[in-house]
């Protein structure tokens, strides 16, 4: 199969609610970057997080194996530091091979969950 | 009418919840790829599903008649194998004529349903 | 101001639920095509609706005045025929001047409403 | 880091509900333009709001510092005039350096909140 995608993606909207309702982890409030690597080689991913009032943090590193998808939860990023809850952020996702990135949030702060999703911006 | 669209589309986010609330099939949790074929010939569609921990599966085959739309539910794909529930996946949709693909999920796991939709990534 | 947008837009996902909860018209289930005309001349809009099992219907005609936005509800289209409820459809929106189209659905079939939105596909 | 984005963005769908449920400000119904400036210089932003029945209003001015994100709520825009509630609008966001814009709405009119998000249209 042909390799699909781009090497740089941007998600301008980020916010991890600090609480939620319903059994964890499936109903824990979370933001996810869904990354698909259709290529035949492992993708080395670098994520940089931007904030409103402080310098960018990163790169956070991840890998997506050849012909695999990874649904990366931002609340699982730990190194160099966890992404704070209840804080506006944005991110740039760079890869050494083309990938496709889609952004999803499950917000379970109220009794019923809410979902949003959009394709990220690519260059 | 002019023919609109592209021959390859990517949905990086996929997840079919294993349960739902409300009368079926309208409130069964589902993911849908809405495909529009504005051309004057039948579109031969091939779908490949990508996973986190195993090799891609496919192609699943479908057709969309000339000047018709098909709203394809991933939980109705059977051959070569059903798409497992509660499992992260992603997909590539290829067509022999240009089509337009939009992705929608109805999540009815909690009492009230949640919706997401985004235009897929195209090349 | 510069004129923004394209002359053809495609929404592959369409479905008007036949019922809803909450006071009308604000909580009536509906699909909307939000059209922005930033140009200095009136936009003549033609909408064609595509179905799963029958020929396309249209064109439905609308206008958006210069430097105005119109949030067009599909359940208000009447001529040549109303768009049926509980039926999958898709649409092509063509304009004689560049416009921008975004697609939104409010689904109020259950007690709490659900929303989806995405930028349409443009050419 | 490379600078990502475009200098003009369009959000065709806008509507600020006049009421909501839940503690403010987090559950106040709102529309947000999430703007990311990955460049090394301050972004001067100009927002023009378009309506259904009256002339466009603006520019509203904002800045996003170098390497920062700003999640701008439309209900906080005051000059030249507040954006009215319960009114359809659309907007054009222009910047003197490339930025990325994503659009999000939290609708808390009913007991449970609903979310929508989409990448804006860029040129």
Coordinates of C-alpha atoms in Angstrom, one line a residue:
Chain A
X1 CA 0.0 0.0 0.0
X2 CA 1.0 3.6 -0.7
X3 CA 2.1 5.7 2.3
X4 CA -0.5 8.3 3.4
X5 CA -0.2 11.5 5.3
X6 CA 2.1 14.3 6.3
X7 CA 5.1 14.8 8.6
X8 CA 3.7 17.7 10.6
X9 CA 0.3 18.1 12.3
X10 CA -1.1 20.7 14.6
X11 CA -4.0 20.5 17.1
X12 CA -4.8 24.0 18.3
X13 CA -7.4 23.0 20.9
X14 CA -6.3 21.1 24.0
X15 CA -7.9 20.8 27.5
X16 CA -7.9 17.8 29.8
X17 CA -10.7 18.1 32.3
X18 CA -9.6 17.2 35.8
X19 CA -12.5 15.0 36.7
X20 CA -15.1 12.8 35.1
X21 CA -18.0 10.5 35.7
X22 CA -18.3 6.8 35.0
X23 CA -15.9 3.8 35.2
X24 CA -12.2 4.4 34.4
X25 CA -10.3 4.3 32.1
X26 CA -13.0 4.2 29.4
X27 CA -15.0 7.2 30.8
X28 CA -12.1 9.1 32.3
X29 CA -12.1 12.5 30.6
X30 CA -9.3 12.5 28.0
X31 CA -7.8 14.0 24.9
X32 CA -6.4 11.6 22.3
X33 CA -4.2 12.1 19.2
X34 CA -5.1 9.1 16.9
X35 CA -2.0 8.5 14.7
X36 CA -2.0 6.1 11.8
X37 CA 1.3 5.0 10.2
X38 CA 0.6 3.3 6.9
X39 CA 4.2 3.1 5.9
X40 CA 6.6 0.1 6.1
X41 CA 8.9 1.7 8.7
X42 CA 8.5 2.7 12.3
X43 CA 7.5 6.3 12.8
X44 CA 9.5 8.3 15.4
X45 CA 7.1 10.9 16.8
X46 CA 7.9 14.1 18.6
X47 CA 5.2 16.1 20.3
X48 CA 5.6 19.7 21.5
X49 CA 3.0 21.2 23.9
X50 CA 2.3 24.9 23.8
X51 CA 0.7 26.9 26.6
X52 CA -0.9 30.3 27.2
X53 CA 1.5 31.6 29.8
X54 CA 4.7 29.6 29.6
X55 CA 7.3 28.3 27.2
X56 CA 6.6 25.2 25.1
X57 CA 7.5 21.8 26.6
X58 CA 8.9 18.9 24.7
X59 CA 9.7 17.1 22.7
X60 CA 7.7 14.2 24.1
X61 CA 8.7 11.1 22.2
X62 CA 6.6 8.2 20.9
X63 CA 6.8 5.5 18.2
X64 CA 4.2 4.0 16.0
X65 CA 5.2 0.7 14.4
X66 CA 4.9 0.2 10.7
X67 CA 1.3 -0.4 9.5
X68 CA -0.1 0.3 13.0
X69 CA -2.3 2.9 14.6
X70 CA -1.7 4.4 18.1
X71 CA -4.4 6.3 20.0
X72 CA -2.2 8.4 22.2
X73 CA -3.8 9.9 25.3
X74 CA -2.3 13.2 26.4
X75 CA -2.9 12.4 30.0
X76 CA -0.4 9.5 29.7
X77 CA 2.5 11.8 28.5
X78 CA 5.0 11.9 31.4
X79 CA 8.4 12.9 30.1
X80 CA 9.6 15.7 30.3
X81 CA 6.5 16.4 32.5
X82 CA 2.8 15.5 32.7
X83 CA 0.4 17.8 30.8
X84 CA -1.5 19.7 33.5
X85 CA -5.3 19.3 33.9
X86 CA -7.8 22.2 33.4
X87 CA -5.2 24.1 31.4
X88 CA -5.5 25.3 27.8
X89 CA -2.8 23.9 25.5
X90 CA -2.1 23.2 21.9
X91 CA 0.4 20.8 20.2
X92 CA 2.6 20.2 17.2
X93 CA 3.1 16.5 16.2
X94 CA 6.1 15.8 14.0
X95 CA 7.0 12.4 12.5
X96 CA 10.0 11.2 10.4
X97 CA 7.6 9.3 8.1
X98 CA 4.2 10.5 6.8
X99 CA 1.3 9.8 9.2
X100 CA -2.3 10.9 9.6
X101 CA -3.5 12.5 12.9
X102 CA -7.1 12.9 14.2
X103 CA -8.0 14.6 17.5
X104 CA -10.7 13.4 19.9
X105 CA -11.9 14.4 23.3
X106 CA -14.2 12.6 25.7
X107 CA -15.5 14.9 28.3
X108 CA -17.2 13.1 31.1
X109 CA -17.4 15.9 33.7
X110 CA -21.2 15.8 33.7
X111 CA -23.3 12.7 34.0
X112 CA -23.4 12.0 30.2
X113 CA -20.2 12.1 28.1
X114 CA -19.6 14.5 25.3
X115 CA -17.4 13.9 22.3
X116 CA -15.5 16.0 19.8
X117 CA -13.3 15.1 17.0
X118 CA -11.6 16.7 14.0
X119 CA -8.9 16.0 11.6
X120 CA -5.8 17.9 12.7
X121 CA -4.1 20.6 10.6
X122 CA -1.3 19.3 8.4
X123 CA 1.6 20.6 6.4
Chain B
X1 CA -22.6 17.5 -12.6
X2 CA -18.8 17.5 -12.1
X3 CA -17.3 14.6 -10.2
X4 CA -16.1 15.7 -6.7
X5 CA -13.6 14.1 -4.4
X6 CA -10.5 12.0 -4.1
X7 CA -9.6 8.4 -4.5
X8 CA -8.0 7.8 -1.1
X9 CA -9.3 8.8 2.4
X10 CA -8.0 8.1 5.9
X11 CA -9.8 7.9 9.2
X12 CA -7.2 7.8 12.0
X13 CA -9.8 7.4 14.8
X14 CA -11.9 4.3 15.1
X15 CA -13.5 2.6 18.1
X16 CA -16.8 0.7 18.2
X17 CA -18.2 0.7 21.8
X18 CA -19.5 -2.8 22.7
X19 CA -22.7 -1.6 24.2
X20 CA -25.2 1.2 24.1
X21 CA -28.6 2.5 25.4
X22 CA -31.8 3.1 23.5
X23 CA -33.7 1.2 20.7
X24 CA -31.6 -0.5 18.0
X25 CA -30.4 0.0 15.4
X26 CA -30.8 3.8 15.6
X27 CA -29.2 4.1 19.0
X28 CA -26.8 1.2 18.8
X29 CA -23.3 2.6 19.2
X30 CA -21.7 2.7 15.8
X31 CA -19.0 4.3 13.6
X32 CA -20.0 5.3 10.1
X33 CA -18.0 6.2 6.9
X34 CA -20.4 8.3 4.9
X35 CA -19.3 8.0 1.2
X36 CA -20.7 10.1 -1.6
X37 CA -20.2 9.1 -5.2
X38 CA -21.1 12.1 -7.5
X39 CA -19.7 10.4 -10.6
X40 CA -21.6 8.6 -13.4
X41 CA -20.1 5.2 -12.7
X42 CA -20.2 2.7 -9.9
X43 CA -17.4 3.2 -7.3
X44 CA -15.5 0.1 -6.2
X45 CA -14.4 0.7 -2.6
X46 CA -11.7 -1.1 -0.7
X47 CA -11.3 -0.6 3.0
X48 CA -8.2 -1.6 5.0
X49 CA -8.4 -1.7 8.8
X50 CA -5.3 -0.9 10.9
X51 CA -4.8 -2.0 14.5
X52 CA -2.5 -1.2 17.4
X53 CA -1.1 -4.7 17.9
X54 CA -1.7 -6.8 14.8
X55 CA -1.3 -6.6 11.0
X56 CA -3.8 -4.7 8.9
X57 CA -6.9 -6.6 7.8
X58 CA -8.5 -6.2 4.4
X59 CA -9.5 -5.3 1.8
X60 CA -13.1 -5.1 2.8
X61 CA -15.0 -4.5 -0.4
X62 CA -18.1 -2.3 -1.0
X63 CA -19.7 -0.5 -3.9
X64 CA -21.4 2.8 -4.1
X65 CA -23.6 3.2 -7.2
X66 CA -23.3 6.2 -9.5
X67 CA -24.8 9.4 -8.0
X68 CA -25.6 7.7 -4.7
X69 CA -24.4 8.0 -1.1
X70 CA -23.7 5.0 1.2
X71 CA -23.5 5.4 5.0
X72 CA -21.3 2.4 5.8
X73 CA -21.4 1.2 9.4
X74 CA -18.1 -0.5 10.4
X75 CA -20.0 -2.9 12.6
X76 CA -21.6 -4.4 9.5
X77 CA -18.3 -5.3 7.9
X78 CA -18.0 -9.1 7.9
X79 CA -15.5 -10.3 5.3
X80 CA -12.6 -11.1 5.8
X81 CA -13.6 -10.7 9.5
X82 CA -15.8 -8.5 11.7
X83 CA -14.2 -5.4 13.2
X84 CA -13.8 -6.1 17.0
X85 CA -15.6 -4.0 19.5
X86 CA -13.8 -1.9 22.2
X87 CA -10.7 -1.9 20.1
X88 CA -8.8 1.0 18.7
X89 CA -8.5 1.0 14.9
X90 CA -8.0 3.3 11.9
X91 CA -8.8 2.8 8.2
X92 CA -7.8 3.7 4.7
X93 CA -10.7 3.9 2.1
X94 CA -9.7 3.6 -1.5
X95 CA -12.0 4.1 -4.5
X96 CA -11.5 3.7 -8.2
X97 CA -13.5 6.9 -8.9
X98 CA -13.4 10.1 -6.8
X99 CA -15.6 10.1 -3.8
X100 CA -16.0 12.2 -0.6
X101 CA -15.8 10.5 2.9
X102 CA -17.0 11.9 6.2
X103 CA -16.7 10.0 9.5
X104 CA -19.3 9.9 12.2
X105 CA -19.6 8.1 15.6
X106 CA -22.8 7.7 17.7
X107 CA -21.8 6.7 21.2
X108 CA -24.7 5.6 23.3
X109 CA -22.9 3.9 26.1
X110 CA -24.3 6.3 28.6
X111 CA -28.0 7.3 28.9
X112 CA -27.7 10.2 26.4
X113 CA -25.9 9.8 23.1
X114 CA -22.8 11.7 22.0
X115 CA -21.9 12.4 18.4
X116 CA -18.7 13.2 16.6
X117 CA -18.0 13.9 13.0
X118 CA -15.2 15.1 10.8
X119 CA -14.3 15.1 7.2
X120 CA -11.7 12.4 6.6
X121 CA -8.1 13.1 5.4
X122 CA -7.8 12.8 1.6
X123 CA -5.0 12.5 -0.9
Chain C
X1 CA -11.7 42.5 2.6
X2 CA -10.4 39.7 0.3
X3 CA -13.0 37.1 -0.8
X4 CA -12.5 33.7 1.0
X5 CA -13.6 30.3 0.1
X6 CA -14.5 28.0 -2.8
X7 CA -17.3 27.5 -5.2
X8 CA -18.1 23.9 -4.5
X9 CA -18.6 22.1 -1.2
X10 CA -19.6 18.6 -0.3
X11 CA -21.2 17.2 2.9
X12 CA -21.2 13.4 2.8
X13 CA -23.1 12.9 6.0
X14 CA -26.7 13.9 6.3
X15 CA -29.5 12.6 8.5
X16 CA -32.5 14.6 9.9
X17 CA -33.9 12.8 12.9
X18 CA -37.7 12.7 12.8
X19 CA -38.2 13.8 16.4
X20 CA -36.5 15.6 19.3
X21 CA -36.9 16.8 22.8
X22 CA -37.0 20.4 24.1
X23 CA -38.7 23.6 23.0
X24 CA -38.8 24.2 19.2
X25 CA -37.3 25.5 17.1
X26 CA -34.0 25.8 19.0
X27 CA -34.0 22.2 20.2
X28 CA -35.7 20.6 17.2
X29 CA -33.3 18.1 15.7
X30 CA -31.8 19.6 12.6
X31 CA -28.9 19.7 10.2
X32 CA -27.5 23.0 9.1
X33 CA -25.2 24.2 6.3
X34 CA -23.6 27.4 7.6
X35 CA -22.6 29.5 4.6
X36 CA -20.4 32.6 4.7
X37 CA -20.2 35.0 1.7
X38 CA -17.4 37.4 2.3
X39 CA -17.6 38.8 -1.2
X40 CA -19.1 42.0 -2.4
X41 CA -21.8 40.4 -4.5
X42 CA -24.8 38.2 -3.8
X43 CA -24.1 34.5 -3.9
X44 CA -26.4 32.3 -5.9
X45 CA -26.4 28.9 -4.2
X46 CA -27.5 25.6 -5.7
X47 CA -27.9 22.5 -3.5
X48 CA -28.2 18.9 -4.8
X49 CA -29.2 16.2 -2.4
X50 CA -28.0 12.6 -3.0
X51 CA -29.7 9.5 -1.6
X52 CA -28.9 5.8 -1.1
X53 CA -31.7 4.4 -3.2
X54 CA -33.0 7.1 -5.6
X55 CA -31.7 9.7 -8.0
X56 CA -30.4 13.0 -6.8
X57 CA -32.9 15.8 -6.2
X58 CA -32.3 19.4 -7.0
X59 CA -31.1 22.0 -7.5
X60 CA -32.6 23.7 -4.4
X61 CA -31.9 27.4 -4.7
X62 CA -30.8 29.9 -2.1
X63 CA -29.1 33.2 -1.9
X64 CA -26.6 34.6 0.5
X65 CA -26.3 38.4 0.3
X66 CA -22.9 40.1 0.0
X67 CA -20.9 40.0 3.3
X68 CA -23.6 38.0 5.1
X69 CA -23.8 34.5 6.6
X70 CA -26.8 32.2 6.2
X71 CA -27.3 29.2 8.5
X72 CA -29.5 27.0 6.2
X73 CA -31.5 24.3 7.9
X74 CA -32.0 21.3 5.6
X75 CA -35.5 20.7 7.1
X76 CA -36.6 24.1 5.7
X77 CA -35.8 23.1 2.1
X78 CA -39.1 22.7 0.3
X79 CA -38.6 23.1 -3.5
X80 CA -38.5 20.8 -5.5
X81 CA -39.4 18.6 -2.4
X82 CA -38.7 18.4 1.3
X83 CA -35.8 16.4 2.5
X84 CA -37.2 13.2 4.1
X85 CA -36.6 12.6 7.8
X86 CA -34.8 9.5 9.1
X87 CA -33.1 9.0 5.7
X88 CA -29.4 9.0 4.9
X89 CA -28.5 11.7 2.4
X90 CA -25.5 13.7 1.2
X91 CA -25.2 17.0 -0.6
X92 CA -23.2 19.2 -3.0
X93 CA -23.4 22.9 -2.5
X94 CA -22.4 25.1 -5.5
X95 CA -22.0 28.9 -5.5
X96 CA -21.3 31.4 -8.2
X97 CA -18.9 33.3 -5.9
X98 CA -16.5 31.8 -3.4
X99 CA -18.1 30.9 0.0
X100 CA -17.2 28.9 3.1
X101 CA -19.4 26.0 4.3
X102 CA -19.5 24.3 7.7
X103 CA -21.9 21.5 8.6
X104 CA -23.6 21.2 12.0
X105 CA -26.2 18.7 13.4
X106 CA -28.2 19.1 16.6
X107 CA -29.6 15.8 17.6
X108 CA -32.2 16.1 20.4
X109 CA -33.8 12.6 20.1
X110 CA -32.7 11.8 23.6
X111 CA -33.2 14.0 26.7
X112 CA -29.9 15.8 26.2
X113 CA -28.8 17.2 22.9
X114 CA -25.7 16.1 21.0
X115 CA -23.8 18.2 18.5
X116 CA -21.5 17.5 15.6
X117 CA -19.7 19.9 13.3
X118 CA -17.1 19.8 10.6
X119 CA -15.8 21.9 7.8
X120 CA -17.2 20.6 4.6
X121 CA -15.1 19.2 1.8
X122 CA -14.2 21.9 -0.8
X123 CA -12.8 22.0 -4.3
Chain D
X1 CA 10.9 25.0 15.2
X2 CA 9.4 25.7 11.8
X3 CA 6.4 28.1 11.8
X4 CA 3.1 26.4 11.1
X5 CA -0.2 27.6 9.7
X6 CA -1.8 30.2 7.6
X7 CA -2.6 33.9 7.8
X8 CA -6.4 33.7 7.2
X9 CA -9.0 31.4 8.8
X10 CA -12.8 31.2 8.4
X11 CA -15.3 29.8 10.9
X12 CA -18.7 29.7 9.1
X13 CA -20.7 28.5 12.1
X14 CA -21.2 30.7 15.1
X15 CA -23.9 30.8 17.8
X16 CA -23.5 31.7 21.5
X17 CA -26.4 30.2 23.5
X18 CA -27.8 32.8 25.9
X19 CA -28.0 30.4 28.9
X20 CA -26.4 27.3 30.2
X21 CA -26.3 24.8 33.1
X22 CA -23.5 24.1 35.6
X23 CA -20.9 26.2 37.4
X24 CA -19.4 29.2 35.5
X25 CA -17.2 29.9 33.7
X26 CA -16.3 26.3 32.9
X27 CA -19.9 25.2 32.0
X28 CA -21.0 28.5 30.6
X29 CA -22.1 28.0 27.0
X30 CA -19.4 29.4 24.8
X31 CA -17.7 29.4 21.4
X32 CA -13.9 29.4 21.3
X33 CA -11.4 30.1 18.6
X34 CA -8.2 28.2 19.7
X35 CA -5.3 30.0 18.1
X36 CA -1.7 28.6 18.1
X37 CA 1.3 30.8 17.2
X38 CA 4.3 28.6 16.7
X39 CA 6.4 31.5 15.3
X40 CA 9.0 33.5 17.1
X41 CA 7.1 36.8 16.9
X42 CA 3.9 38.1 18.4
X43 CA 0.8 37.6 16.2
X44 CA -1.4 40.6 15.6
X45 CA -4.9 39.1 15.1
X46 CA -7.9 40.8 13.6
X47 CA -11.4 39.2 13.8
X48 CA -14.4 40.3 11.6
X49 CA -17.8 39.0 12.6
X50 CA -20.5 38.5 9.9
X51 CA -24.2 38.4 10.5
X52 CA -27.4 37.3 8.7
X53 CA -29.1 40.7 8.6
X54 CA -26.6 43.4 9.3
X55 CA -23.1 44.6 8.1
X56 CA -20.0 42.9 9.4
X57 CA -18.5 44.2 12.6
X58 CA -14.8 44.6 13.3
X59 CA -12.0 44.3 13.4
X60 CA -11.8 43.0 16.9
X61 CA -8.1 43.0 17.9
X62 CA -6.1 40.4 19.8
X63 CA -2.6 39.3 20.2
X64 CA -1.0 35.9 20.6
X65 CA 2.5 36.0 22.0
X66 CA 5.4 34.1 20.2
X67 CA 5.2 30.3 20.9
X68 CA 1.9 30.6 22.8
X69 CA -1.7 29.5 22.3
X70 CA -4.7 31.6 23.1
X71 CA -8.2 30.0 23.5
X72 CA -10.3 33.1 22.6
X73 CA -13.9 33.0 23.8
X74 CA -16.2 35.0 21.5
X75 CA -18.4 36.0 24.5
X76 CA -15.4 37.9 25.8
X77 CA -15.1 40.2 22.7
X78 CA -16.1 43.7 23.7
X79 CA -14.7 46.2 21.3
X80 CA -16.2 47.5 19.0
X81 CA -19.3 45.7 20.5
X82 CA -20.1 42.4 22.2
X83 CA -21.2 39.5 20.0
X84 CA -24.9 39.1 20.6
X85 CA -26.3 35.9 22.1
X86 CA -28.7 33.5 20.3
X87 CA -27.7 35.0 17.0
X88 CA -26.2 33.3 14.0
X89 CA -22.8 34.6 13.0
X90 CA -19.6 33.6 11.2
X91 CA -16.1 35.0 11.4
X92 CA -12.8 35.7 9.5
X93 CA -9.6 35.6 11.6
X94 CA -6.6 37.2 10.0
X95 CA -3.1 37.3 11.4
X96 CA 0.2 39.0 10.4
X97 CA 2.1 35.7 11.0
X98 CA 1.0 32.2 10.3
X99 CA -1.2 30.6 13.0
X100 CA -3.5 27.6 13.3
X101 CA -7.1 28.0 14.3
X102 CA -9.5 25.3 15.7
X103 CA -13.2 26.1 16.6
X104 CA -15.0 24.6 19.6
X105 CA -18.4 25.1 21.2
X106 CA -19.6 24.0 24.6
X107 CA -23.3 24.0 24.7
X108 CA -24.7 23.6 28.2
X109 CA -28.3 24.7 27.6
X110 CA -29.5 21.3 28.6
X111 CA -28.5 19.4 31.8
X112 CA -25.6 17.7 30.0
X113 CA -23.1 19.6 27.9
X114 CA -22.5 19.0 24.2
X115 CA -19.3 19.7 22.4
X116 CA -18.4 20.3 18.8
X117 CA -15.0 21.1 17.3
X118 CA -13.5 21.4 13.8
X119 CA -10.4 22.8 12.2
X120 CA -11.3 26.1 10.6
X121 CA -11.1 26.8 6.9
X122 CA -7.7 28.3 5.9
X123 CA -6.2 30.1 2.9

